[in-house]
Amino acid sequence: MITGLDIGYGYTKMAVFYGTRLHDEHIFPSRVSRYIPKKSFNESFEIVYVNERPYIVGSDIEGSSRLGIDFVGTEEYFAVIGYSLSKVDTLKRILILGLPPQAYEDEKVSSLKEAIKRIDIKREDGSRVYIPNWIEFVPQGAGIFFAYLTDNGIQDTAKTFVVVDIGYHTMDVVLFSDGKFKAHMSRSYPLGVKALYDMVRDSYIKKYSMFISPDRDEFVEKLLKDGSVSHMGKKHTVDVESILNDFYTGRIIKAIGNYISDAEEYGYAVDEIILGGGGISYMGNISGARIVNNPQMANARGFME
C-alpha cells in the first residue's frame, strides 16, 4: 500500500493506493493545536500523540493555528504526519511526501526521513500507529506533473513541461524536460490564495469599516463563492469578480509569462503548461495552459507515480 501525503499551508491532502488503484482520499485543514480542551457534549475532535505529546489536528477549535511558513521539520509537521497515518488502518508499506521545490536538497531529505522514522505515534485510545519503513520525498509540483501524464495517457515525456502549483501562501513553479526535474528552474512566488483572500478581506473592511480576523478564511471563502455574506440580517457584498480578474490576469499570468521568458533564456522551449493546486478553483481558464484533473488532490495522487 502506498500513501501520498501533500501537506500544504492551507490543507493537507492524502491519497491511499493499493498497487496502482486509488483506494481512498482524505483532506483536512492544516491546523494544529497543542491546547487540549475538555470535550463538551457537542464537540468532537480526535487527539493524536506524537512522542507522548498530545495534539489536535485538522480542527478549528480554540487554540488551533495554521502551519507556519517554515513548518517542515517542526513538531506540528510531525503531528500532521502522525494524524494522517492514523487514518490509514491497513498495512502501510510506502510513504511519499512533497517538499517545497527550492527546499528539495539531499541533506534535508535524508534528515527528514530519519526524523520521521523515529517519531512515536499513538491514537487517543493508546493504539500505536506504525511508520512505513520506506519513505520518499519528491518536489512539490511533481505529483501534479505525474497525475497529468497518467490521467491523459501521456507516455512521451520528451517535451518541456512547466507545472504551476497554486497553494495557500505561494505559487510554486517547476520545470520538467525530457522527463527530468530541473531543480535550478524552481521558483516560488507570493501568489497563493492567501494573497487573494487578503484582497477580498481588505475590500470588505474598506467598504463596511468592519474588522475581519486574518484567521477567518471561511468568511472570505463565502464571499468568493457567493459574492455576499449576511451580517446582522443585512446583505453585505463585495465586487469579487473584479478582484478575481485582477488576481489572475494582473499577477498570476504575468508571473507565468516572466517564468516562461526566464526558461527560454536557459535554453528551454516550453511545450505545455500544467496548472494544479487548490488555488486553481478560483481561476478561470488561462490560454495555452491545461488544468490537471482534481487539482487540489493532484499532488497527493501523483506522488505514487
PDB file of C-alpha atoms in Angstrom:
ATOM      1  CA  MET A   1       0.000   0.000   0.000  1.00  0.00           C
ATOM      2  CA  ILE A   2       1.285   3.462  -0.955  1.00  0.00           C
ATOM      3  CA  THR A   3       0.325   6.674   0.832  1.00  0.00           C
ATOM      4  CA  GLY A   4       0.860  10.014  -0.909  1.00  0.00           C
ATOM      5  CA  LEU A   5       0.805  12.922   1.559  1.00  0.00           C
ATOM      6  CA  ASP A   6       0.691  16.538   0.407  1.00  0.00           C
ATOM      7  CA  ILE A   7       0.990  18.801   3.479  1.00  0.00           C
ATOM      8  CA  GLY A   8       0.093  22.339   2.481  1.00  0.00           C
ATOM      9  CA  TYR A   9      -0.226  25.569   4.445  1.00  0.00           C
ATOM     10  CA  GLY A  10      -3.990  25.585   3.954  1.00  0.00           C
ATOM     11  CA  TYR A  11      -4.983  21.939   3.643  1.00  0.00           C
ATOM     12  CA  THR A  12      -3.390  18.525   3.909  1.00  0.00           C
ATOM     13  CA  LYS A  13      -4.292  16.021   1.198  1.00  0.00           C
ATOM     14  CA  MET A  14      -3.731  12.266   1.381  1.00  0.00           C
ATOM     15  CA  ALA A  15      -4.220   9.640  -1.321  1.00  0.00           C
ATOM     16  CA  VAL A  16      -4.040   5.927  -0.468  1.00  0.00           C
ATOM     17  CA  PHE A  17      -3.272   3.380  -3.193  1.00  0.00           C
ATOM     18  CA  TYR A  18      -3.430  -0.395  -3.382  1.00  0.00           C
ATOM     19  CA  GLY A  19      -0.943  -1.040  -6.148  1.00  0.00           C
ATOM     20  CA  THR A  20      -1.955   1.457  -8.817  1.00  0.00           C
ATOM     21  CA  ARG A  21      -5.608   1.616  -7.710  1.00  0.00           C
ATOM     22  CA  LEU A  22      -6.739   4.653  -5.740  1.00  0.00           C
ATOM     23  CA  HIS A  23      -8.356   3.278  -2.587  1.00  0.00           C
ATOM     24  CA  ASP A  24      -9.148   6.343  -0.512  1.00  0.00           C
ATOM     25  CA  GLU A  25      -8.635  10.101  -0.242  1.00  0.00           C
ATOM     26  CA  HIS A  26      -8.588  12.432   2.759  1.00  0.00           C
ATOM     27  CA  ILE A  27      -8.431  16.210   3.037  1.00  0.00           C
ATOM     28  CA  PHE A  28      -8.421  18.350   6.174  1.00  0.00           C
ATOM     29  CA  PRO A  29      -7.297  21.844   7.258  1.00  0.00           C
ATOM     30  CA  SER A  30      -3.615  22.070   8.140  1.00  0.00           C
ATOM     31  CA  ARG A  31      -4.369  23.310  11.637  1.00  0.00           C
ATOM     32  CA  VAL A  32      -2.664  22.082  14.790  1.00  0.00           C
ATOM     33  CA  SER A  33      -3.346  22.731  18.469  1.00  0.00           C
ATOM     34  CA  ARG A  34      -1.230  21.796  21.468  1.00  0.00           C
ATOM     35  CA  TYR A  35      -4.016  23.009  23.731  1.00  0.00           C
ATOM     36  CA  ILE A  36      -6.367  20.137  24.544  1.00  0.00           C
ATOM     37  CA  PRO A  37      -9.719  21.406  25.891  1.00  0.00           C
ATOM     38  CA  LYS A  38     -12.254  19.300  27.699  1.00  0.00           C
ATOM     39  CA  LYS A  39     -14.866  17.917  25.330  1.00  0.00           C
ATOM     40  CA  SER A  40     -18.365  19.288  25.719  1.00  0.00           C
ATOM     41  CA  PHE A  41     -21.468  17.370  24.656  1.00  0.00           C
ATOM     42  CA  ASN A  42     -21.495  18.930  21.168  1.00  0.00           C
ATOM     43  CA  GLU A  43     -17.755  18.856  20.446  1.00  0.00           C
ATOM     44  CA  SER A  44     -15.971  16.169  18.524  1.00  0.00           C
ATOM     45  CA  PHE A  45     -12.253  16.078  17.910  1.00  0.00           C
ATOM     46  CA  GLU A  46      -9.530  13.465  17.862  1.00  0.00           C
ATOM     47  CA  ILE A  47      -6.273  13.553  19.783  1.00  0.00           C
ATOM     48  CA  VAL A  48      -3.085  12.101  18.368  1.00  0.00           C
ATOM     49  CA  TYR A  49       0.043  11.607  20.471  1.00  0.00           C
ATOM     50  CA  VAL A  50       3.394  12.276  18.844  1.00  0.00           C
ATOM     51  CA  ASN A  51       6.384  11.407  21.022  1.00  0.00           C
ATOM     52  CA  GLU A  52       3.987  11.340  24.008  1.00  0.00           C
ATOM     53  CA  ARG A  53       2.786  14.910  23.379  1.00  0.00           C
ATOM     54  CA  PRO A  54      -0.934  15.348  22.568  1.00  0.00           C
ATOM     55  CA  TYR A  55      -2.110  17.308  19.525  1.00  0.00           C
ATOM     56  CA  ILE A  56      -5.410  18.099  17.870  1.00  0.00           C
ATOM     57  CA  VAL A  57      -5.010  18.219  14.088  1.00  0.00           C
ATOM     58  CA  GLY A  58      -7.426  19.330  11.382  1.00  0.00           C
ATOM     59  CA  SER A  59      -9.814  21.134  13.731  1.00  0.00           C
ATOM     60  CA  ASP A  60     -10.640  24.826  14.125  1.00  0.00           C
ATOM     61  CA  ILE A  61     -11.106  24.555  17.888  1.00  0.00           C
ATOM     62  CA  GLU A  62      -9.869  27.349  20.126  1.00  0.00           C
ATOM     63  CA  GLY A  63      -6.087  27.424  20.235  1.00  0.00           C
ATOM     64  CA  SER A  64      -5.511  25.855  16.827  1.00  0.00           C
ATOM     65  CA  SER A  65      -3.475  27.644  14.193  1.00  0.00           C
ATOM     66  CA  ARG A  66      -2.348  27.093  10.640  1.00  0.00           C
ATOM     67  CA  LEU A  67       1.058  25.688   9.920  1.00  0.00           C
ATOM     68  CA  GLY A  68       3.675  28.417   9.690  1.00  0.00           C
ATOM     69  CA  ILE A  69       5.606  29.208   6.531  1.00  0.00           C
ATOM     70  CA  ASP A  70       8.679  27.253   7.710  1.00  0.00           C
ATOM     71  CA  PHE A  71       6.716  24.314   9.110  1.00  0.00           C
ATOM     72  CA  VAL A  72       8.705  21.448   7.556  1.00  0.00           C
ATOM     73  CA  GLY A  73      10.543  19.537  10.286  1.00  0.00           C
ATOM     74  CA  THR A  74       8.681  21.179  13.192  1.00  0.00           C
ATOM     75  CA  GLU A  75       6.713  19.328  15.860  1.00  0.00           C
ATOM     76  CA  GLU A  76       3.496  20.491  14.162  1.00  0.00           C
ATOM     77  CA  TYR A  77       4.706  18.960  10.896  1.00  0.00           C
ATOM     78  CA  PHE A  78       5.238  15.578  12.561  1.00  0.00           C
ATOM     79  CA  ALA A  79       1.835  15.912  14.248  1.00  0.00           C
ATOM     80  CA  VAL A  80       0.157  16.276  10.849  1.00  0.00           C
ATOM     81  CA  ILE A  81       2.041  13.219   9.561  1.00  0.00           C
ATOM     82  CA  GLY A  82       1.024  11.240  12.645  1.00  0.00           C
ATOM     83  CA  TYR A  83      -2.625  12.253  12.369  1.00  0.00           C
ATOM     84  CA  SER A  84      -2.677  11.426   8.643  1.00  0.00           C
ATOM     85  CA  LEU A  85      -1.201   7.965   9.142  1.00  0.00           C
ATOM     86  CA  SER A  86      -3.667   7.301  11.960  1.00  0.00           C
ATOM     87  CA  LYS A  87      -6.427   7.487   9.330  1.00  0.00           C
ATOM     88  CA  VAL A  88      -4.982   4.550   7.406  1.00  0.00           C
ATOM     89  CA  ASP A  89      -5.901   1.263   9.071  1.00  0.00           C
ATOM     90  CA  THR A  90      -4.237  -1.102   6.635  1.00  0.00           C
ATOM     91  CA  LEU A  91      -0.563  -2.006   6.370  1.00  0.00           C
ATOM     92  CA  LYS A  92       1.441   0.995   5.224  1.00  0.00           C
ATOM     93  CA  ARG A  93       4.366  -0.008   3.012  1.00  0.00           C
ATOM     94  CA  ILE A  94       5.460   3.269   1.413  1.00  0.00           C
ATOM     95  CA  LEU A  95       5.003   6.910   2.428  1.00  0.00           C
ATOM     96  CA  ILE A  96       5.663   9.614  -0.159  1.00  0.00           C
ATOM     97  CA  LEU A  97       5.694  13.279   0.803  1.00  0.00           C
ATOM     98  CA  GLY A  98       6.319  16.532  -1.028  1.00  0.00           C
ATOM     99  CA  LEU A  99       8.820  19.271  -0.248  1.00  0.00           C
ATOM    100  CA  PRO A 100       8.794  22.879  -1.467  1.00  0.00           C
ATOM    101  CA  PRO A 101      10.888  22.654  -4.665  1.00  0.00           C
ATOM    102  CA  GLN A 102      13.508  25.153  -3.537  1.00  0.00           C
ATOM    103  CA  ALA A 103      13.954  23.235  -0.261  1.00  0.00           C
ATOM    104  CA  TYR A 104      14.447  19.905  -2.031  1.00  0.00           C
ATOM    105  CA  GLU A 105      18.030  19.031  -1.081  1.00  0.00           C
ATOM    106  CA  ASP A 106      19.587  15.621  -0.453  1.00  0.00           C
ATOM    107  CA  GLU A 107      20.810  16.514   3.032  1.00  0.00           C
ATOM    108  CA  LYS A 108      17.426  17.858   4.109  1.00  0.00           C
ATOM    109  CA  VAL A 109      15.608  14.847   2.648  1.00  0.00           C
ATOM    110  CA  SER A 110      17.885  12.382   4.496  1.00  0.00           C
ATOM    111  CA  SER A 111      17.446  14.274   7.772  1.00  0.00           C
ATOM    112  CA  LEU A 112      13.645  14.306   7.457  1.00  0.00           C
ATOM    113  CA  LYS A 113      13.484  10.610   6.616  1.00  0.00           C
ATOM    114  CA  GLU A 114      15.409   9.693   9.754  1.00  0.00           C
ATOM    115  CA  ALA A 115      13.336  12.056  11.913  1.00  0.00           C
ATOM    116  CA  ILE A 116      10.050  10.595  10.665  1.00  0.00           C
ATOM    117  CA  LYS A 117      11.210   7.032  11.258  1.00  0.00           C
ATOM    118  CA  ARG A 118      11.979   7.913  14.880  1.00  0.00           C
ATOM    119  CA  ILE A 119       8.642   9.506  15.802  1.00  0.00           C
ATOM    120  CA  ASP A 120       6.305   7.579  18.074  1.00  0.00           C
ATOM    121  CA  ILE A 121       2.618   7.933  17.170  1.00  0.00           C
ATOM    122  CA  LYS A 122      -0.391   6.779  19.171  1.00  0.00           C
ATOM    123  CA  ARG A 123      -4.110   7.253  18.756  1.00  0.00           C
ATOM    124  CA  GLU A 124      -6.325   8.572  21.533  1.00  0.00           C
ATOM    125  CA  ASP A 125      -7.119   5.003  22.630  1.00  0.00           C
ATOM    126  CA  GLY A 126      -3.419   4.238  23.043  1.00  0.00           C
ATOM    127  CA  SER A 127      -3.065   2.059  19.940  1.00  0.00           C
ATOM    128  CA  ARG A 128       0.173   2.571  18.059  1.00  0.00           C
ATOM    129  CA  VAL A 129       0.385   3.929  14.515  1.00  0.00           C
ATOM    130  CA  TYR A 130       3.228   2.349  12.580  1.00  0.00           C
ATOM    131  CA  ILE A 131       5.528   4.333  10.305  1.00  0.00           C
ATOM    132  CA  PRO A 132       6.308   2.799   6.888  1.00  0.00           C
ATOM    133  CA  ASN A 133       9.901   1.634   6.534  1.00  0.00           C
ATOM    134  CA  TRP A 134      10.053   3.070   3.030  1.00  0.00           C
ATOM    135  CA  ILE A 135       9.806   6.876   2.997  1.00  0.00           C
ATOM    136  CA  GLU A 136      10.404   9.040  -0.060  1.00  0.00           C
ATOM    137  CA  PHE A 137      10.269  12.773  -0.804  1.00  0.00           C
ATOM    138  CA  VAL A 138       9.549  14.428  -4.135  1.00  0.00           C
ATOM    139  CA  PRO A 139       9.496  18.115  -5.127  1.00  0.00           C
ATOM    140  CA  GLN A 140       6.113  19.796  -4.684  1.00  0.00           C
ATOM    141  CA  GLY A 141       4.537  20.015  -8.127  1.00  0.00           C
ATOM    142  CA  ALA A 142       5.994  16.701  -9.284  1.00  0.00           C
ATOM    143  CA  GLY A 143       2.759  14.980  -8.248  1.00  0.00           C
ATOM    144  CA  ILE A 144       0.746  17.331 -10.457  1.00  0.00           C
ATOM    145  CA  PHE A 145       3.048  16.527 -13.372  1.00  0.00           C
ATOM    146  CA  PHE A 146       2.757  12.747 -12.977  1.00  0.00           C
ATOM    147  CA  ALA A 147      -1.008  12.897 -12.322  1.00  0.00           C
ATOM    148  CA  TYR A 148      -1.408  14.872 -15.552  1.00  0.00           C
ATOM    149  CA  LEU A 149       0.611  12.331 -17.546  1.00  0.00           C
ATOM    150  CA  THR A 150      -1.333   9.392 -16.089  1.00  0.00           C
ATOM    151  CA  ASP A 151      -4.775  10.983 -16.487  1.00  0.00           C
ATOM    152  CA  ASN A 152      -4.106  11.814 -20.130  1.00  0.00           C
ATOM    153  CA  GLY A 153      -2.258   8.610 -21.067  1.00  0.00           C
ATOM    154  CA  ILE A 154       0.887  10.538 -21.995  1.00  0.00           C
ATOM    155  CA  GLN A 155       3.968   8.338 -22.281  1.00  0.00           C
ATOM    156  CA  ASP A 156       6.129  10.604 -24.440  1.00  0.00           C
ATOM    157  CA  THR A 157       7.872  12.937 -21.975  1.00  0.00           C
ATOM    158  CA  ALA A 158      10.429  14.201 -24.493  1.00  0.00           C
ATOM    159  CA  LYS A 159       8.960  17.664 -24.081  1.00  0.00           C
ATOM    160  CA  THR A 160       9.360  20.564 -21.705  1.00  0.00           C
ATOM    161  CA  PHE A 161       6.558  20.949 -19.187  1.00  0.00           C
ATOM    162  CA  VAL A 162       6.043  23.844 -16.793  1.00  0.00           C
ATOM    163  CA  VAL A 163       3.996  22.956 -13.709  1.00  0.00           C
ATOM    164  CA  VAL A 164       2.263  25.712 -11.728  1.00  0.00           C
ATOM    165  CA  ASP A 165       1.099  24.771  -8.207  1.00  0.00           C
ATOM    166  CA  ILE A 166      -1.085  27.437  -6.573  1.00  0.00           C
ATOM    167  CA  GLY A 167      -1.219  26.768  -2.845  1.00  0.00           C
ATOM    168  CA  TYR A 168      -2.113  28.788   0.233  1.00  0.00           C
ATOM    169  CA  HIS A 169       0.904  31.073   0.682  1.00  0.00           C
ATOM    170  CA  THR A 170       2.793  30.564  -2.546  1.00  0.00           C
ATOM    171  CA  MET A 171       2.599  29.760  -6.213  1.00  0.00           C
ATOM    172  CA  ASP A 172       5.381  27.264  -6.929  1.00  0.00           C
ATOM    173  CA  VAL A 173       6.604  26.693 -10.469  1.00  0.00           C
ATOM    174  CA  VAL A 174       8.774  23.766 -11.553  1.00  0.00           C
ATOM    175  CA  LEU A 175      10.039  22.532 -14.881  1.00  0.00           C
ATOM    176  CA  PHE A 176      10.399  19.025 -16.314  1.00  0.00           C
ATOM    177  CA  SER A 177      12.341  18.488 -19.526  1.00  0.00           C
ATOM    178  CA  ASP A 178      12.787  15.098 -21.187  1.00  0.00           C
ATOM    179  CA  GLY A 179      11.039  13.584 -18.161  1.00  0.00           C
ATOM    180  CA  LYS A 180      13.568  15.012 -15.685  1.00  0.00           C
ATOM    181  CA  PHE A 181      13.034  17.539 -12.895  1.00  0.00           C
ATOM    182  CA  LYS A 182      15.230  20.605 -13.382  1.00  0.00           C
ATOM    183  CA  ALA A 183      15.888  21.842  -9.858  1.00  0.00           C
ATOM    184  CA  HIS A 184      17.628  25.051 -10.952  1.00  0.00           C
ATOM    185  CA  MET A 185      14.395  26.184 -12.623  1.00  0.00           C
ATOM    186  CA  SER A 186      12.288  26.003  -9.442  1.00  0.00           C
ATOM    187  CA  ARG A 187      10.658  29.282  -8.466  1.00  0.00           C
ATOM    188  CA  SER A 188       8.271  30.384  -5.729  1.00  0.00           C
ATOM    189  CA  TYR A 189       6.041  33.471  -5.813  1.00  0.00           C
ATOM    190  CA  PRO A 190       3.931  35.050  -3.006  1.00  0.00           C
ATOM    191  CA  LEU A 191       0.782  34.487  -5.067  1.00  0.00           C
ATOM    192  CA  GLY A 192      -1.051  31.754  -3.184  1.00  0.00           C
ATOM    193  CA  VAL A 193      -4.740  32.045  -2.349  1.00  0.00           C
ATOM    194  CA  LYS A 194      -3.845  33.997   0.790  1.00  0.00           C
ATOM    195  CA  ALA A 195      -2.987  36.931  -1.465  1.00  0.00           C
ATOM    196  CA  LEU A 196      -6.477  36.653  -2.954  1.00  0.00           C
ATOM    197  CA  TYR A 197      -8.081  36.298   0.484  1.00  0.00           C
ATOM    198  CA  ASP A 198      -6.255  39.424   1.680  1.00  0.00           C
ATOM    199  CA  MET A 199      -7.522  41.402  -1.305  1.00  0.00           C
ATOM    200  CA  VAL A 200     -11.129  40.357  -0.622  1.00  0.00           C
ATOM    201  CA  ARG A 201     -10.741  40.966   3.123  1.00  0.00           C
ATOM    202  CA  ASP A 202      -9.273  44.460   2.542  1.00  0.00           C
ATOM    203  CA  SER A 203     -12.061  45.336   0.114  1.00  0.00           C
ATOM    204  CA  TYR A 204     -14.722  44.289   2.634  1.00  0.00           C
ATOM    205  CA  ILE A 205     -13.093  46.202   5.501  1.00  0.00           C
ATOM    206  CA  LYS A 206     -12.763  49.315   3.373  1.00  0.00           C
ATOM    207  CA  LYS A 207     -16.409  49.158   2.287  1.00  0.00           C
ATOM    208  CA  TYR A 208     -18.025  48.329   5.633  1.00  0.00           C
ATOM    209  CA  SER A 209     -15.420  49.571   8.151  1.00  0.00           C
ATOM    210  CA  MET A 210     -15.596  46.208   9.906  1.00  0.00           C
ATOM    211  CA  PHE A 211     -12.613  44.161  11.014  1.00  0.00           C
ATOM    212  CA  ILE A 212     -12.208  40.568   9.790  1.00  0.00           C
ATOM    213  CA  SER A 213      -9.628  38.456  11.562  1.00  0.00           C
ATOM    214  CA  PRO A 214      -6.884  37.071   9.262  1.00  0.00           C
ATOM    215  CA  ASP A 215      -7.879  33.614  10.563  1.00  0.00           C
ATOM    216  CA  ARG A 216     -11.448  33.946   9.237  1.00  0.00           C
ATOM    217  CA  ASP A 217     -10.776  32.322   5.889  1.00  0.00           C
ATOM    218  CA  GLU A 218     -14.237  30.720   5.848  1.00  0.00           C
ATOM    219  CA  PHE A 219     -15.769  34.217   5.821  1.00  0.00           C
ATOM    220  CA  VAL A 220     -13.694  35.208   2.785  1.00  0.00           C
ATOM    221  CA  GLU A 221     -14.348  31.884   1.055  1.00  0.00           C
ATOM    222  CA  LYS A 222     -18.097  32.524   1.310  1.00  0.00           C
ATOM    223  CA  LEU A 223     -17.645  35.967  -0.238  1.00  0.00           C
ATOM    224  CA  LEU A 224     -15.652  34.411  -3.081  1.00  0.00           C
ATOM    225  CA  LYS A 225     -18.256  31.713  -3.619  1.00  0.00           C
ATOM    226  CA  ASP A 226     -21.454  33.747  -3.293  1.00  0.00           C
ATOM    227  CA  GLY A 227     -20.308  37.342  -3.635  1.00  0.00           C
ATOM    228  CA  SER A 228     -22.101  38.212  -0.410  1.00  0.00           C
ATOM    229  CA  VAL A 229     -22.488  37.396   3.282  1.00  0.00           C
ATOM    230  CA  SER A 230     -25.233  38.074   5.787  1.00  0.00           C
ATOM    231  CA  HIS A 231     -24.338  40.223   8.783  1.00  0.00           C
ATOM    232  CA  MET A 232     -26.939  41.050  11.445  1.00  0.00           C
ATOM    233  CA  GLY A 233     -29.708  40.446   8.933  1.00  0.00           C
ATOM    234  CA  LYS A 234     -28.139  42.647   6.259  1.00  0.00           C
ATOM    235  CA  LYS A 235     -26.628  41.516   2.990  1.00  0.00           C
ATOM    236  CA  HIS A 236     -23.027  42.629   2.528  1.00  0.00           C
ATOM    237  CA  THR A 237     -21.490  42.383  -0.945  1.00  0.00           C
ATOM    238  CA  VAL A 238     -18.048  42.712  -2.456  1.00  0.00           C
ATOM    239  CA  ASP A 239     -17.146  43.006  -6.151  1.00  0.00           C
ATOM    240  CA  VAL A 240     -15.483  39.604  -6.185  1.00  0.00           C
ATOM    241  CA  GLU A 241     -15.337  39.305  -9.975  1.00  0.00           C
ATOM    242  CA  SER A 242     -13.113  42.348 -10.419  1.00  0.00           C
ATOM    243  CA  ILE A 243     -10.821  41.146  -7.616  1.00  0.00           C
ATOM    244  CA  LEU A 244     -10.571  37.684  -9.166  1.00  0.00           C
ATOM    245  CA  ASN A 245      -9.843  39.116 -12.593  1.00  0.00           C
ATOM    246  CA  ASP A 246      -7.127  41.341 -11.179  1.00  0.00           C
ATOM    247  CA  PHE A 247      -5.739  38.463  -9.166  1.00  0.00           C
ATOM    248  CA  TYR A 248      -5.121  36.115 -12.050  1.00  0.00           C
ATOM    249  CA  THR A 249      -4.798  38.391 -15.052  1.00  0.00           C
ATOM    250  CA  GLY A 250      -2.713  41.028 -13.344  1.00  0.00           C
ATOM    251  CA  ARG A 251      -0.496  38.819 -11.226  1.00  0.00           C
ATOM    252  CA  ILE A 252      -0.678  35.090 -11.973  1.00  0.00           C
ATOM    253  CA  ILE A 253      -0.449  35.364 -15.757  1.00  0.00           C
ATOM    254  CA  LYS A 254       2.301  37.970 -15.542  1.00  0.00           C
ATOM    255  CA  ALA A 255       4.347  35.739 -13.236  1.00  0.00           C
ATOM    256  CA  ILE A 256       3.882  32.716 -15.525  1.00  0.00           C
ATOM    257  CA  GLY A 257       4.862  34.809 -18.547  1.00  0.00           C
ATOM    258  CA  ASN A 258       8.009  36.016 -16.812  1.00  0.00           C
ATOM    259  CA  TYR A 259       8.863  32.439 -15.870  1.00  0.00           C
ATOM    260  CA  ILE A 260       8.472  31.253 -19.489  1.00  0.00           C
ATOM    261  CA  SER A 261      10.805  34.042 -20.634  1.00  0.00           C
ATOM    262  CA  ASP A 262      13.298  33.029 -17.950  1.00  0.00           C
ATOM    263  CA  ALA A 263      13.095  29.390 -19.067  1.00  0.00           C
ATOM    264  CA  GLU A 264      13.799  30.387 -22.660  1.00  0.00           C
ATOM    265  CA  GLU A 265      16.931  32.230 -21.544  1.00  0.00           C
ATOM    266  CA  TYR A 266      18.111  28.946 -20.001  1.00  0.00           C
ATOM    267  CA  GLY A 267      17.507  27.179 -23.301  1.00  0.00           C
ATOM    268  CA  TYR A 268      14.137  25.551 -22.591  1.00  0.00           C
ATOM    269  CA  ALA A 269      11.379  25.861 -25.200  1.00  0.00           C
ATOM    270  CA  VAL A 270       8.203  25.261 -23.173  1.00  0.00           C
ATOM    271  CA  ASP A 271       5.724  22.864 -24.824  1.00  0.00           C
ATOM    272  CA  GLU A 272       2.997  22.635 -22.174  1.00  0.00           C
ATOM    273  CA  ILE A 273       1.884  24.498 -19.065  1.00  0.00           C
ATOM    274  CA  ILE A 274       0.059  22.464 -16.397  1.00  0.00           C
ATOM    275  CA  LEU A 275      -1.947  24.110 -13.606  1.00  0.00           C
ATOM    276  CA  GLY A 276      -2.763  22.491 -10.263  1.00  0.00           C
ATOM    277  CA  GLY A 277      -3.229  23.149  -6.565  1.00  0.00           C
ATOM    278  CA  GLY A 278      -6.257  24.231  -4.554  1.00  0.00           C
ATOM    279  CA  GLY A 279      -5.967  27.861  -5.682  1.00  0.00           C
ATOM    280  CA  ILE A 280      -6.931  26.893  -9.228  1.00  0.00           C
ATOM    281  CA  SER A 281     -10.568  26.606  -8.117  1.00  0.00           C
ATOM    282  CA  TYR A 282     -10.849  30.406  -8.071  1.00  0.00           C
ATOM    283  CA  MET A 283      -9.411  30.924 -11.525  1.00  0.00           C
ATOM    284  CA  GLY A 284     -10.848  30.751 -14.993  1.00  0.00           C
ATOM    285  CA  ASN A 285      -9.129  29.210 -17.975  1.00  0.00           C
ATOM    286  CA  ILE A 286      -5.717  30.539 -18.923  1.00  0.00           C
ATOM    287  CA  SER A 287      -4.943  30.493 -22.624  1.00  0.00           C
ATOM    288  CA  GLY A 288      -2.330  27.896 -23.505  1.00  0.00           C
ATOM    289  CA  ALA A 289      -2.474  26.110 -20.136  1.00  0.00           C
ATOM    290  CA  ARG A 290      -4.116  22.860 -19.047  1.00  0.00           C
ATOM    291  CA  ILE A 291      -5.702  22.268 -15.639  1.00  0.00           C
ATOM    292  CA  VAL A 292      -4.983  18.846 -14.131  1.00  0.00           C
ATOM    293  CA  ASN A 293      -7.953  16.711 -13.027  1.00  0.00           C
ATOM    294  CA  ASN A 294      -8.974  17.256  -9.391  1.00  0.00           C
ATOM    295  CA  PRO A 295      -6.260  19.910  -8.985  1.00  0.00           C
ATOM    296  CA  GLN A 296      -6.338  20.117  -5.179  1.00  0.00           C
ATOM    297  CA  MET A 297      -5.628  16.385  -4.816  1.00  0.00           C
ATOM    298  CA  ALA A 298      -3.313  16.091  -7.825  1.00  0.00           C
ATOM    299  CA  ASN A 299      -0.022  16.259  -5.925  1.00  0.00           C
ATOM    300  CA  ALA A 300      -1.036  13.527  -3.478  1.00  0.00           C
ATOM    301  CA  ARG A 301      -2.409  11.366  -6.305  1.00  0.00           C
ATOM    302  CA  GLY A 302       0.647  11.806  -8.482  1.00  0.00           C
ATOM    303  CA  PHE A 303       3.247  11.165  -5.781  1.00  0.00           C
ATOM    304  CA  MET A 304       2.757   7.394  -6.163  1.00  0.00           C
ATOM    305  CA  GLU A 305       3.930   7.532  -9.768  1.00  0.00           C
TER     306      GLU A 305
END
